[in-house]
Amino acid sequence: MTVANVEKNVRQRYSEGAQTQVAELCCPVDYDPRYLEIIPAEVIERDYGCGDPSKYLEPGETVLDLGSGTGKICFIASQVVGAEGRVIGVDMTPDMLDVARRNAPLVAERAGFANVEFRRGRIQDLALDLERLEEEISAAPVDSVERLLALEERAAELRQSEPMIADDSVDVVVSNCVLNLVDSELKEQLFAEIYRVLKRGGRAVISDIVSDEEIPQALQDDPELWSGCISGALGESGFLEAFERAGFHGIRIVERQSEPWQTVAGIEFRSLTVEAFKGKEGACWERKQAVIYKGPFKEVLDDDGHRMQRGQRYAVCDKTYGLYRQQPYAGLFEFVDPLEEIALAEAEPFDCSRTVLRDPRETKGEDYEATTTGEAPCCGPEGCC
Ligand SMILES: C[S@@+](CC[C@H](N)C(=O)[O-])C[C@H]1O[C@@H](n2cnc3c(N)ncnc32)[C@H](O)[C@@H]1O
């Protein structure tokens, strides 16, 4: 199948799915019933998700839902992030957007606030607002090659001057059973787009169908299986590697369906929810900080290539020191500050391409010669330990 065929089949299938429930596209998911109470039935019954990334959201966050369909995850996310947060759903299928947009005011009225909007776009090209492009076509219909070329140039300009989703603008990108539908040739671009729109420190929480074995070409060429969320699935480990290649760190499986959703020719297809963080890029500064991996594994390897053994004191740059204090690493490390703090403005560059131990003398200083008895901190009114 060509890229255009994949997209056309997917759009057709989900146009039908927007108008009436298509049972074979449904994968049972247990959403938190508290959030479903204010969501109209037509949204809930045309649910083609396979997981629940909304469980991992926090109040006040700006959330982008890729392939928002009839809007269910957006409407749940709206309630989780609350009036201080914001939710944007992106979908390329007009019939899906119609259902989502007609139900948004009802949900807003019941919630008491409006914080959800829906945009038409392709999730592998989040800078281009297809409705904005349509305005340009209405003004100057494409009836010649010249006009087609001019339209392509205008689309490139719009990506720059009026991006649908700007760089570094979103706290969390979520998606529920959509990434598999994007053509294989465009999947790398899709992960790069997720990375682009996230703020530094932001995260992706993606539920999708994955396969436990490589999918033969004959199955990949079957349009029904592709649009049915089967044959475009990435492999279980390939899904995690795609986040890694895009520059994410702290990538982890937060949920994995034990039983397959479907099995085709012996290949199992199941839902996986993965969380991945943006923010390991940037300059590395030496502030004489050290970390100690607490275990339980004998050794760990992070996404920057630092290999650390349990219990050893390693030199890290200021950036890594900060990252390890936050999720998903919080609790895994002990932190050792130097006796004399080095201000960031005075710090030297740190070579993050190697992993080295931090000698305790570097922490304390070569001149450190203190002797303490240990009495003062341990003795209290009830005696000494
Ligand atoms: C399996 S449904 C999932 C819908 C929704 N996330 C849910 O949980 O019910 C896939 C949705 O993704 C949309 N979609 C598929 N490929 C897309 C693409 N490349 N860009 C934008 N939307 C896409 C379809 O129109 C459809 O609404």
CSV table of C-alpha atoms and ligand atoms in Angstrom, one decimal:
chain,number,residue,atom,x,y,z
A,1,MET,CA,0.0,0.0,0.0
A,2,THR,CA,1.2,3.5,-0.7
A,3,VAL,CA,1.2,6.3,1.9
A,4,ALA,CA,-1.9,7.9,0.2
A,5,ASN,CA,-3.7,4.5,0.2
A,6,VAL,CA,-3.0,3.9,3.9
A,7,GLU,CA,-4.4,7.3,4.8
A,8,LYS,CA,-7.4,7.1,2.6
A,9,ASN,CA,-8.4,3.7,4.0
A,10,VAL,CA,-8.0,4.9,7.5
A,11,ARG,CA,-10.0,8.0,6.9
A,12,GLN,CA,-12.8,6.0,5.3
A,13,ARG,CA,-13.0,3.4,8.0
A,14,TYR,CA,-13.0,6.0,10.8
A,15,SER,CA,-15.6,8.1,9.0
A,16,GLU,CA,-17.9,5.1,9.2
A,17,GLY,CA,-16.8,4.6,12.8
A,18,ALA,CA,-17.8,8.2,13.7
A,19,GLN,CA,-21.3,7.7,12.3
A,20,THR,CA,-22.1,4.4,14.0
A,21,GLN,CA,-20.3,2.0,16.3
A,22,VAL,CA,-18.1,-0.5,14.5
A,23,ALA,CA,-17.8,-3.4,16.9
A,24,GLU,CA,-14.6,-4.9,15.4
A,25,LEU,CA,-12.7,-1.7,16.0
A,26,CYS,CA,-13.5,-1.7,19.7
A,27,CYS,CA,-11.0,-3.0,22.4
A,28,PRO,CA,-12.5,-3.1,25.9
A,29,VAL,CA,-11.0,-0.5,28.3
A,30,ASP,CA,-11.9,0.3,31.9
A,31,TYR,CA,-12.0,4.0,32.1
A,32,ASP,CA,-12.6,5.7,35.5
A,33,PRO,CA,-16.5,5.8,35.6
A,34,ARG,CA,-16.4,9.1,37.5
A,35,TYR,CA,-15.2,10.9,34.4
A,36,LEU,CA,-17.7,9.2,32.0
A,37,GLU,CA,-20.7,10.6,33.8
A,38,ILE,CA,-20.8,13.9,32.0
A,39,ILE,CA,-19.7,12.5,28.6
A,40,PRO,CA,-22.6,11.9,26.1
A,41,ALA,CA,-23.4,8.3,25.0
A,42,GLU,CA,-22.5,8.8,21.3
A,43,VAL,CA,-18.9,9.7,22.3
A,44,ILE,CA,-18.5,6.8,24.7
A,45,GLU,CA,-20.1,4.1,22.3
A,46,ARG,CA,-17.8,5.2,19.4
A,47,ASP,CA,-14.7,4.5,21.5
A,48,TYR,CA,-11.9,2.9,19.5
A,49,GLY,CA,-9.2,3.2,22.1
A,50,CYS,CA,-7.1,0.4,23.6
A,51,GLY,CA,-5.8,1.9,26.9
A,52,ASP,CA,-6.2,4.9,29.1
A,53,PRO,CA,-3.4,7.5,29.0
A,54,SER,CA,-5.6,10.0,30.9
A,55,LYS,CA,-4.8,8.1,34.1
A,56,TYR,CA,-1.3,9.6,34.1
A,57,LEU,CA,-2.3,13.3,33.8
A,58,GLU,CA,-2.1,16.0,36.5
A,59,PRO,CA,-4.2,19.1,37.3
A,60,GLY,CA,-3.2,22.3,35.4
A,61,GLU,CA,-1.4,20.5,32.5
A,62,THR,CA,-1.7,21.3,28.8
A,63,VAL,CA,-2.5,18.1,27.0
A,64,LEU,CA,-2.4,17.2,23.3
A,65,ASP,CA,-4.4,14.1,22.2
A,66,LEU,CA,-3.2,12.6,18.9
A,67,GLY,CA,-6.1,11.0,16.9
A,68,SER,CA,-8.8,12.2,19.3
A,69,GLY,CA,-11.7,10.5,17.5
A,70,THR,CA,-15.0,11.4,19.0
A,71,GLY,CA,-13.2,13.1,21.9
A,72,LYS,CA,-13.5,10.7,24.8
A,73,ILE,CA,-9.9,10.9,26.1
A,74,CYS,CA,-10.0,14.7,25.6
A,75,PHE,CA,-13.2,14.9,27.7
A,76,ILE,CA,-11.7,12.7,30.4
A,77,ALA,CA,-8.5,14.7,30.3
A,78,SER,CA,-10.4,18.0,30.6
A,79,GLN,CA,-11.8,16.9,34.0
A,80,VAL,CA,-8.4,15.6,35.2
A,81,VAL,CA,-6.5,18.8,34.3
A,82,GLY,CA,-9.4,21.0,35.5
A,83,ALA,CA,-10.2,24.6,34.6
A,84,GLU,CA,-6.5,25.6,34.9
A,85,GLY,CA,-5.5,23.1,32.3
A,86,ARG,CA,-6.1,22.9,28.6
A,87,VAL,CA,-6.7,20.0,26.1
A,88,ILE,CA,-6.3,20.0,22.4
A,89,GLY,CA,-7.5,17.0,20.3
A,90,VAL,CA,-6.1,16.5,16.7
A,91,ASP,CA,-7.7,14.3,14.2
A,92,MET,CA,-7.7,14.1,10.4
A,93,THR,CA,-11.2,12.7,9.9
A,94,PRO,CA,-13.9,15.4,9.6
A,95,ASP,CA,-16.7,13.1,10.8
A,96,MET,CA,-14.8,12.3,14.0
A,97,LEU,CA,-14.2,16.0,14.5
A,98,ASP,CA,-17.9,16.7,14.0
A,99,VAL,CA,-19.0,14.3,16.8
A,100,ALA,CA,-16.3,15.7,19.1
A,101,ARG,CA,-17.1,19.3,18.4
A,102,ARG,CA,-20.8,19.0,18.8
A,103,ASN,CA,-20.4,17.3,22.2
A,104,ALA,CA,-17.7,19.7,23.5
A,105,PRO,CA,-20.2,22.4,24.7
A,106,LEU,CA,-22.4,19.8,26.5
A,107,VAL,CA,-19.3,18.4,28.4
A,108,ALA,CA,-18.2,22.0,29.2
A,109,GLU,CA,-21.6,22.9,30.5
A,110,ARG,CA,-21.7,19.9,32.7
A,111,ALA,CA,-18.1,20.3,33.9
A,112,GLY,CA,-18.6,24.0,34.6
A,113,PHE,CA,-15.7,25.1,32.4
A,114,ALA,CA,-14.5,24.9,28.8
A,115,ASN,CA,-10.9,23.9,28.2
A,116,VAL,CA,-11.1,21.5,25.2
A,117,GLU,CA,-10.6,22.4,21.5
A,118,PHE,CA,-10.4,20.1,18.4
A,119,ARG,CA,-8.2,20.8,15.4
A,120,ARG,CA,-8.0,19.1,12.0
A,121,GLY,CA,-4.5,17.9,11.2
A,122,ARG,CA,-2.3,14.9,10.6
A,123,ILE,CA,-0.5,13.7,13.7
A,124,GLN,CA,2.8,13.3,11.8
A,125,ASP,CA,2.6,16.9,10.7
A,126,LEU,CA,1.3,18.8,13.7
A,127,ALA,CA,2.4,22.2,12.4
A,128,LEU,CA,-0.1,22.2,9.6
A,129,ASP,CA,-3.7,23.1,10.4
A,130,LEU,CA,-5.7,21.5,7.6
A,131,GLU,CA,-8.7,23.8,8.1
A,132,ARG,CA,-6.4,26.8,7.8
A,133,LEU,CA,-5.1,25.3,4.5
A,134,GLU,CA,-8.7,24.8,3.4
A,135,GLU,CA,-9.3,28.5,3.7
A,136,GLU,CA,-6.5,29.1,1.3
A,137,ILE,CA,-7.9,26.6,-1.2
A,138,SER,CA,-11.3,28.2,-1.0
A,139,ALA,CA,-9.8,31.6,-1.8
A,140,ALA,CA,-7.7,30.2,-4.7
A,141,PRO,CA,-9.0,26.7,-5.8
A,142,VAL,CA,-6.3,24.4,-7.1
A,143,ASP,CA,-7.0,24.0,-10.8
A,144,SER,CA,-3.5,23.9,-12.3
A,145,VAL,CA,-0.1,22.6,-11.5
A,146,GLU,CA,1.0,26.2,-10.8
A,147,ARG,CA,-1.7,26.6,-8.1
A,148,LEU,CA,-0.7,23.2,-6.6
A,149,LEU,CA,2.9,24.3,-6.3
A,150,ALA,CA,1.8,27.6,-4.8
A,151,LEU,CA,-0.4,25.8,-2.3
A,152,GLU,CA,2.5,23.6,-1.3
A,153,GLU,CA,4.6,26.7,-0.7
A,154,ARG,CA,1.8,28.3,1.3
A,155,ALA,CA,1.5,25.2,3.4
A,156,ALA,CA,5.3,25.4,4.2
A,157,GLU,CA,4.8,29.0,5.2
A,158,LEU,CA,1.8,28.3,7.4
A,159,ARG,CA,3.8,25.6,9.3
A,160,GLN,CA,6.3,28.4,10.2
A,161,SER,CA,4.1,31.4,10.6
A,162,GLU,CA,1.0,29.9,12.1
A,163,PRO,CA,1.9,26.4,13.4
A,164,MET,CA,-1.2,24.4,14.6
A,165,ILE,CA,0.9,23.1,17.5
A,166,ALA,CA,4.0,25.2,18.3
A,167,ASP,CA,7.4,23.9,19.4
A,168,ASP,CA,7.8,23.3,23.1
A,169,SER,CA,4.2,24.1,23.9
A,170,VAL,CA,2.6,21.0,25.5
A,171,ASP,CA,3.1,19.4,28.9
A,172,VAL,CA,1.8,15.9,27.9
A,173,VAL,CA,1.2,14.3,24.6
A,174,VAL,CA,-1.3,11.4,24.9
A,175,SER,CA,-2.7,9.1,22.3
A,176,ASN,CA,-5.0,6.1,22.4
A,177,CYS,CA,-4.7,3.5,19.6
A,178,VAL,CA,-3.6,5.8,16.8
A,179,LEU,CA,0.1,5.6,16.1
A,180,ASN,CA,-0.2,2.2,14.6
A,181,LEU,CA,-2.4,3.7,11.8
A,182,VAL,CA,0.3,6.0,10.5
A,183,ASP,CA,2.2,4.7,7.5
A,184,SER,CA,5.5,2.9,8.3
A,185,GLU,CA,7.5,5.5,6.3
A,186,LEU,CA,6.1,8.3,8.4
A,187,LYS,CA,6.4,6.8,11.8
A,188,GLU,CA,9.9,8.3,12.5
A,189,GLN,CA,8.5,11.8,11.5
A,190,LEU,CA,5.6,11.2,13.9
A,191,PHE,CA,7.8,10.5,16.9
A,192,ALA,CA,9.9,13.6,16.0
A,193,GLU,CA,6.7,15.7,16.0
A,194,ILE,CA,5.7,14.4,19.4
A,195,TYR,CA,9.1,15.4,20.6
A,196,ARG,CA,9.0,18.8,18.9
A,197,VAL,CA,5.8,20.0,20.5
A,198,LEU,CA,6.6,18.9,24.0
A,199,LYS,CA,8.1,21.4,26.5
A,200,ARG,CA,11.4,20.5,28.0
A,201,GLY,CA,10.5,18.3,31.0
A,202,GLY,CA,7.3,17.3,29.3
A,203,ARG,CA,6.2,13.7,28.6
A,204,ALA,CA,4.4,11.4,26.2
A,205,VAL,CA,1.9,8.8,27.5
A,206,ILE,CA,0.9,6.7,24.6
A,207,SER,CA,-1.4,3.6,24.6
A,208,ASP,CA,-1.2,1.6,21.4
A,209,ILE,CA,-1.4,-1.8,19.9
A,210,VAL,CA,2.0,-3.7,19.5
A,211,SER,CA,2.9,-7.1,18.1
A,212,ASP,CA,4.9,-9.8,19.7
A,213,GLU,CA,6.5,-10.8,16.4
A,214,GLU,CA,7.5,-9.1,13.1
A,215,ILE,CA,4.4,-8.6,10.8
A,216,PRO,CA,4.8,-10.2,7.4
A,217,GLN,CA,4.5,-8.0,4.3
A,218,ALA,CA,1.3,-9.7,3.2
A,219,LEU,CA,-0.5,-8.8,6.4
A,220,GLN,CA,0.9,-5.2,6.2
A,221,ASP,CA,-0.6,-4.9,2.7
A,222,ASP,CA,-4.1,-5.8,3.9
A,223,PRO,CA,-6.0,-2.5,4.2
A,224,GLU,CA,-8.7,-4.0,6.5
A,225,LEU,CA,-6.0,-5.3,9.0
A,226,TRP,CA,-4.2,-1.9,8.8
A,227,SER,CA,-7.2,0.3,9.5
A,228,GLY,CA,-8.3,-2.3,12.1
A,229,CYS,CA,-5.2,-1.3,14.2
A,230,ILE,CA,-3.5,-4.6,13.5
A,231,SER,CA,-0.9,-4.7,10.7
A,232,GLY,CA,0.6,-1.2,11.3
A,233,ALA,CA,1.5,-2.0,14.9
A,234,LEU,CA,5.1,-1.6,15.9
A,235,GLY,CA,6.8,-4.6,17.7
A,236,GLU,CA,6.8,-4.5,21.4
A,237,SER,CA,10.4,-3.5,21.7
A,238,GLY,CA,10.4,-1.5,18.5
A,239,PHE,CA,7.7,0.8,20.1
A,240,LEU,CA,10.1,1.7,22.9
A,241,GLU,CA,13.1,2.0,20.6
A,242,ALA,CA,11.1,4.6,18.5
A,243,PHE,CA,10.9,6.9,21.6
A,244,GLU,CA,14.6,6.3,22.2
A,245,ARG,CA,15.6,7.3,18.6
A,246,ALA,CA,13.4,10.5,18.9
A,247,GLY,CA,15.5,11.6,21.9
A,248,PHE,CA,13.3,10.7,24.8
A,249,HIS,CA,14.6,9.4,28.1
A,250,GLY,CA,13.2,7.6,31.1
A,251,ILE,CA,11.1,5.4,28.8
A,252,ARG,CA,9.0,2.8,30.6
A,253,ILE,CA,6.0,0.5,30.1
A,254,VAL,CA,3.3,1.6,32.5
A,255,GLU,CA,0.7,-0.9,31.4
A,256,ARG,CA,0.8,-4.1,29.3
A,257,GLN,CA,-2.3,-6.2,28.5
A,258,SER,CA,-1.4,-9.8,29.5
A,259,GLU,CA,-3.9,-11.4,27.2
A,260,PRO,CA,-3.7,-10.4,23.5
A,261,TRP,CA,-6.5,-8.3,22.1
A,262,GLN,CA,-6.3,-10.3,18.9
A,263,THR,CA,-4.1,-13.0,17.4
A,264,VAL,CA,-3.6,-13.1,13.6
A,265,ALA,CA,-1.7,-16.0,12.0
A,266,GLY,CA,-0.2,-16.8,15.4
A,267,ILE,CA,1.0,-13.2,16.0
A,268,GLU,CA,-0.3,-11.6,19.2
A,269,PHE,CA,-1.5,-8.0,19.2
A,270,ARG,CA,-2.0,-6.4,22.6
A,271,SER,CA,-2.2,-2.9,24.1
A,272,LEU,CA,0.9,-1.3,25.7
A,273,THR,CA,1.0,2.1,27.5
A,274,VAL,CA,4.4,3.7,27.4
A,275,GLU,CA,5.6,6.9,29.2
A,276,ALA,CA,8.6,8.8,27.9
A,277,PHE,CA,10.2,12.1,28.9
A,278,LYS,CA,11.8,15.0,27.0
A,279,GLY,CA,14.6,17.0,28.4
A,280,LYS,CA,18.0,15.3,28.4
A,281,GLU,CA,19.4,17.5,25.7
A,282,GLY,CA,21.5,20.5,26.4
A,283,ALA,CA,24.8,21.6,27.9
A,284,CYS,CA,26.6,19.6,30.7
A,285,TRP,CA,28.2,21.5,33.6
A,286,GLU,CA,30.7,20.2,36.2
A,287,ARG,CA,29.5,21.1,39.7
A,288,LYS,CA,31.3,18.2,41.5
A,289,GLN,CA,28.0,16.5,42.1
A,290,ALA,CA,27.7,12.7,42.5
A,291,VAL,CA,25.0,10.1,42.5
A,292,ILE,CA,24.8,6.5,44.0
A,293,TYR,CA,22.5,4.0,42.4
A,294,LYS,CA,20.7,2.3,45.3
A,295,GLY,CA,19.7,-1.0,43.6
A,296,PRO,CA,18.0,-3.5,43.5
A,297,PHE,CA,19.8,-4.3,40.1
A,298,LYS,CA,23.5,-4.8,40.1
A,299,GLU,CA,23.9,-2.3,37.3
A,300,VAL,CA,21.9,0.2,35.3
A,301,LEU,CA,22.4,2.0,31.9
A,302,ASP,CA,20.7,5.3,31.3
A,303,ASP,CA,19.6,6.9,28.0
A,304,ASP,CA,22.8,8.9,27.8
A,305,GLY,CA,24.9,5.8,28.0
A,306,HIS,CA,26.0,6.1,31.7
A,307,ARG,CA,26.5,2.6,33.1
A,308,MET,CA,26.4,2.6,36.9
A,309,GLN,CA,26.9,-0.2,39.4
A,310,ARG,CA,24.9,-0.4,42.6
A,311,GLY,CA,26.5,1.4,45.5
A,312,GLN,CA,29.2,3.2,43.6
A,313,ARG,CA,29.6,7.0,43.7
A,314,TYR,CA,29.5,8.4,40.1
A,315,ALA,CA,30.4,11.9,38.8
A,316,VAL,CA,27.4,13.4,36.9
A,317,CYS,CA,26.8,16.8,35.3
A,318,ASP,CA,24.4,19.3,36.8
A,319,LYS,CA,21.7,18.3,34.2
A,320,THR,CA,21.8,14.6,35.0
A,321,TYR,CA,21.9,15.4,38.7
A,322,GLY,CA,18.6,17.4,38.3
A,323,LEU,CA,17.0,14.8,36.1
A,324,TYR,CA,17.6,11.9,38.5
A,325,ARG,CA,15.7,13.8,41.2
A,326,GLN,CA,12.5,13.8,39.1
A,327,GLN,CA,10.2,11.2,37.8
A,328,PRO,CA,10.7,8.5,36.6
A,329,TYR,CA,14.0,8.1,38.5
A,330,ALA,CA,12.9,9.6,41.9
A,331,GLY,CA,13.9,7.2,44.7
A,332,LEU,CA,16.5,5.2,42.7
A,333,PHE,CA,19.5,7.4,43.6
A,334,GLU,CA,21.3,9.0,46.6
A,335,PHE,CA,22.6,12.5,45.9
A,336,VAL,CA,26.0,13.7,47.1
A,337,ASP,CA,26.7,17.5,46.9
A,338,PRO,CA,30.2,18.9,47.1
A,339,LEU,CA,31.2,20.4,50.4
A,340,GLU,CA,31.6,23.8,48.7
A,341,GLU,CA,28.9,24.6,46.1
A,342,ILE,CA,30.1,25.6,42.7
A,343,ALA,CA,27.8,28.3,41.2
A,344,LEU,CA,26.4,27.4,37.7
A,345,ALA,CA,27.9,30.6,36.3
A,346,GLU,CA,31.4,29.4,37.4
A,347,ALA,CA,31.0,25.8,36.4
A,348,GLU,CA,33.3,24.2,33.8
A,349,PRO,CA,31.9,22.0,30.9
A,350,PHE,CA,31.4,18.4,31.9
A,351,ASP,CA,32.1,15.5,29.5
A,352,CYS,CA,28.9,13.4,29.6
A,353,SER,CA,30.1,10.9,27.0
A,354,ARG,CA,32.0,8.9,29.6
A,355,THR,CA,31.0,7.4,33.0
A,356,VAL,CA,33.5,8.0,35.8
A,357,LEU,CA,33.6,7.5,39.5
A,358,ARG,CA,33.7,10.6,41.8
A,359,ASP,CA,36.4,10.3,44.4
A,360,PRO,CA,35.2,11.3,47.8
A,361,ARG,CA,38.1,13.8,47.9
A,362,GLU,CA,36.5,15.6,45.0
A,363,THR,CA,33.4,16.0,47.0
A,364,LYS,CA,35.1,17.1,50.2
A,365,GLY,CA,38.1,18.9,48.8
A,366,GLU,CA,41.8,17.9,48.9
A,367,ASP,CA,42.4,20.0,52.1
A,368,TYR,CA,39.6,18.4,54.1
A,369,GLU,CA,41.0,17.1,57.4
A,370,ALA,CA,38.1,17.2,59.8
A,371,THR,CA,37.8,14.7,62.6
A,372,THR,CA,34.4,14.3,64.3
A,373,THR,CA,33.3,11.9,67.1
A,374,GLY,CA,29.7,11.5,65.9
A,375,GLU,CA,28.4,12.4,69.3
A,376,ALA,CA,26.6,15.6,68.5
A,377,PRO,CA,23.9,14.4,66.0
A,378,CYS,CA,23.1,11.2,67.9
A,379,CYS,CA,22.8,12.3,71.5
A,380,GLY,CA,19.5,13.7,72.8
A,381,PRO,CA,17.7,14.2,76.1
A,382,GLU,CA,17.0,10.5,76.3
A,383,GLY,CA,20.7,9.5,76.0
A,384,CYS,CA,23.0,8.5,73.1
A,385,CYS,CA,22.5,5.9,70.4
B,1,LIG,C1,-8.6,3.8,16.5
B,1,LIG,S1,-9.3,5.4,16.4
B,1,LIG,C2,-9.0,6.0,18.1
B,1,LIG,C3,-9.8,7.2,18.4
B,1,LIG,C4,-9.6,7.7,19.8
B,1,LIG,N1,-8.3,8.0,20.2
B,1,LIG,C5,-10.3,6.8,20.8
B,1,LIG,O1,-9.7,6.5,21.9
B,1,LIG,O2,-11.5,6.4,20.6
B,1,LIG,C6,-8.1,6.3,15.4
B,1,LIG,C7,-8.4,7.8,15.2
B,1,LIG,O3,-7.2,8.4,14.7
B,1,LIG,C8,-7.5,9.2,13.6
B,1,LIG,N2,-6.2,9.1,12.8
B,1,LIG,C9,-5.7,8.0,12.2
B,1,LIG,N3,-4.5,8.3,11.6
B,1,LIG,C10,-4.4,9.7,11.7
B,1,LIG,C11,-3.4,10.6,11.3
B,1,LIG,N4,-2.4,10.3,10.6
B,1,LIG,N5,-3.6,11.9,11.7
B,1,LIG,C12,-4.6,12.3,12.4
B,1,LIG,N6,-5.6,11.5,12.8
B,1,LIG,C13,-5.5,10.2,12.5
B,1,LIG,C14,-8.7,8.5,13.0
B,1,LIG,O4,-9.4,9.5,12.2
B,1,LIG,C15,-9.5,8.1,14.2
B,1,LIG,O5,-10.3,9.1,14.7
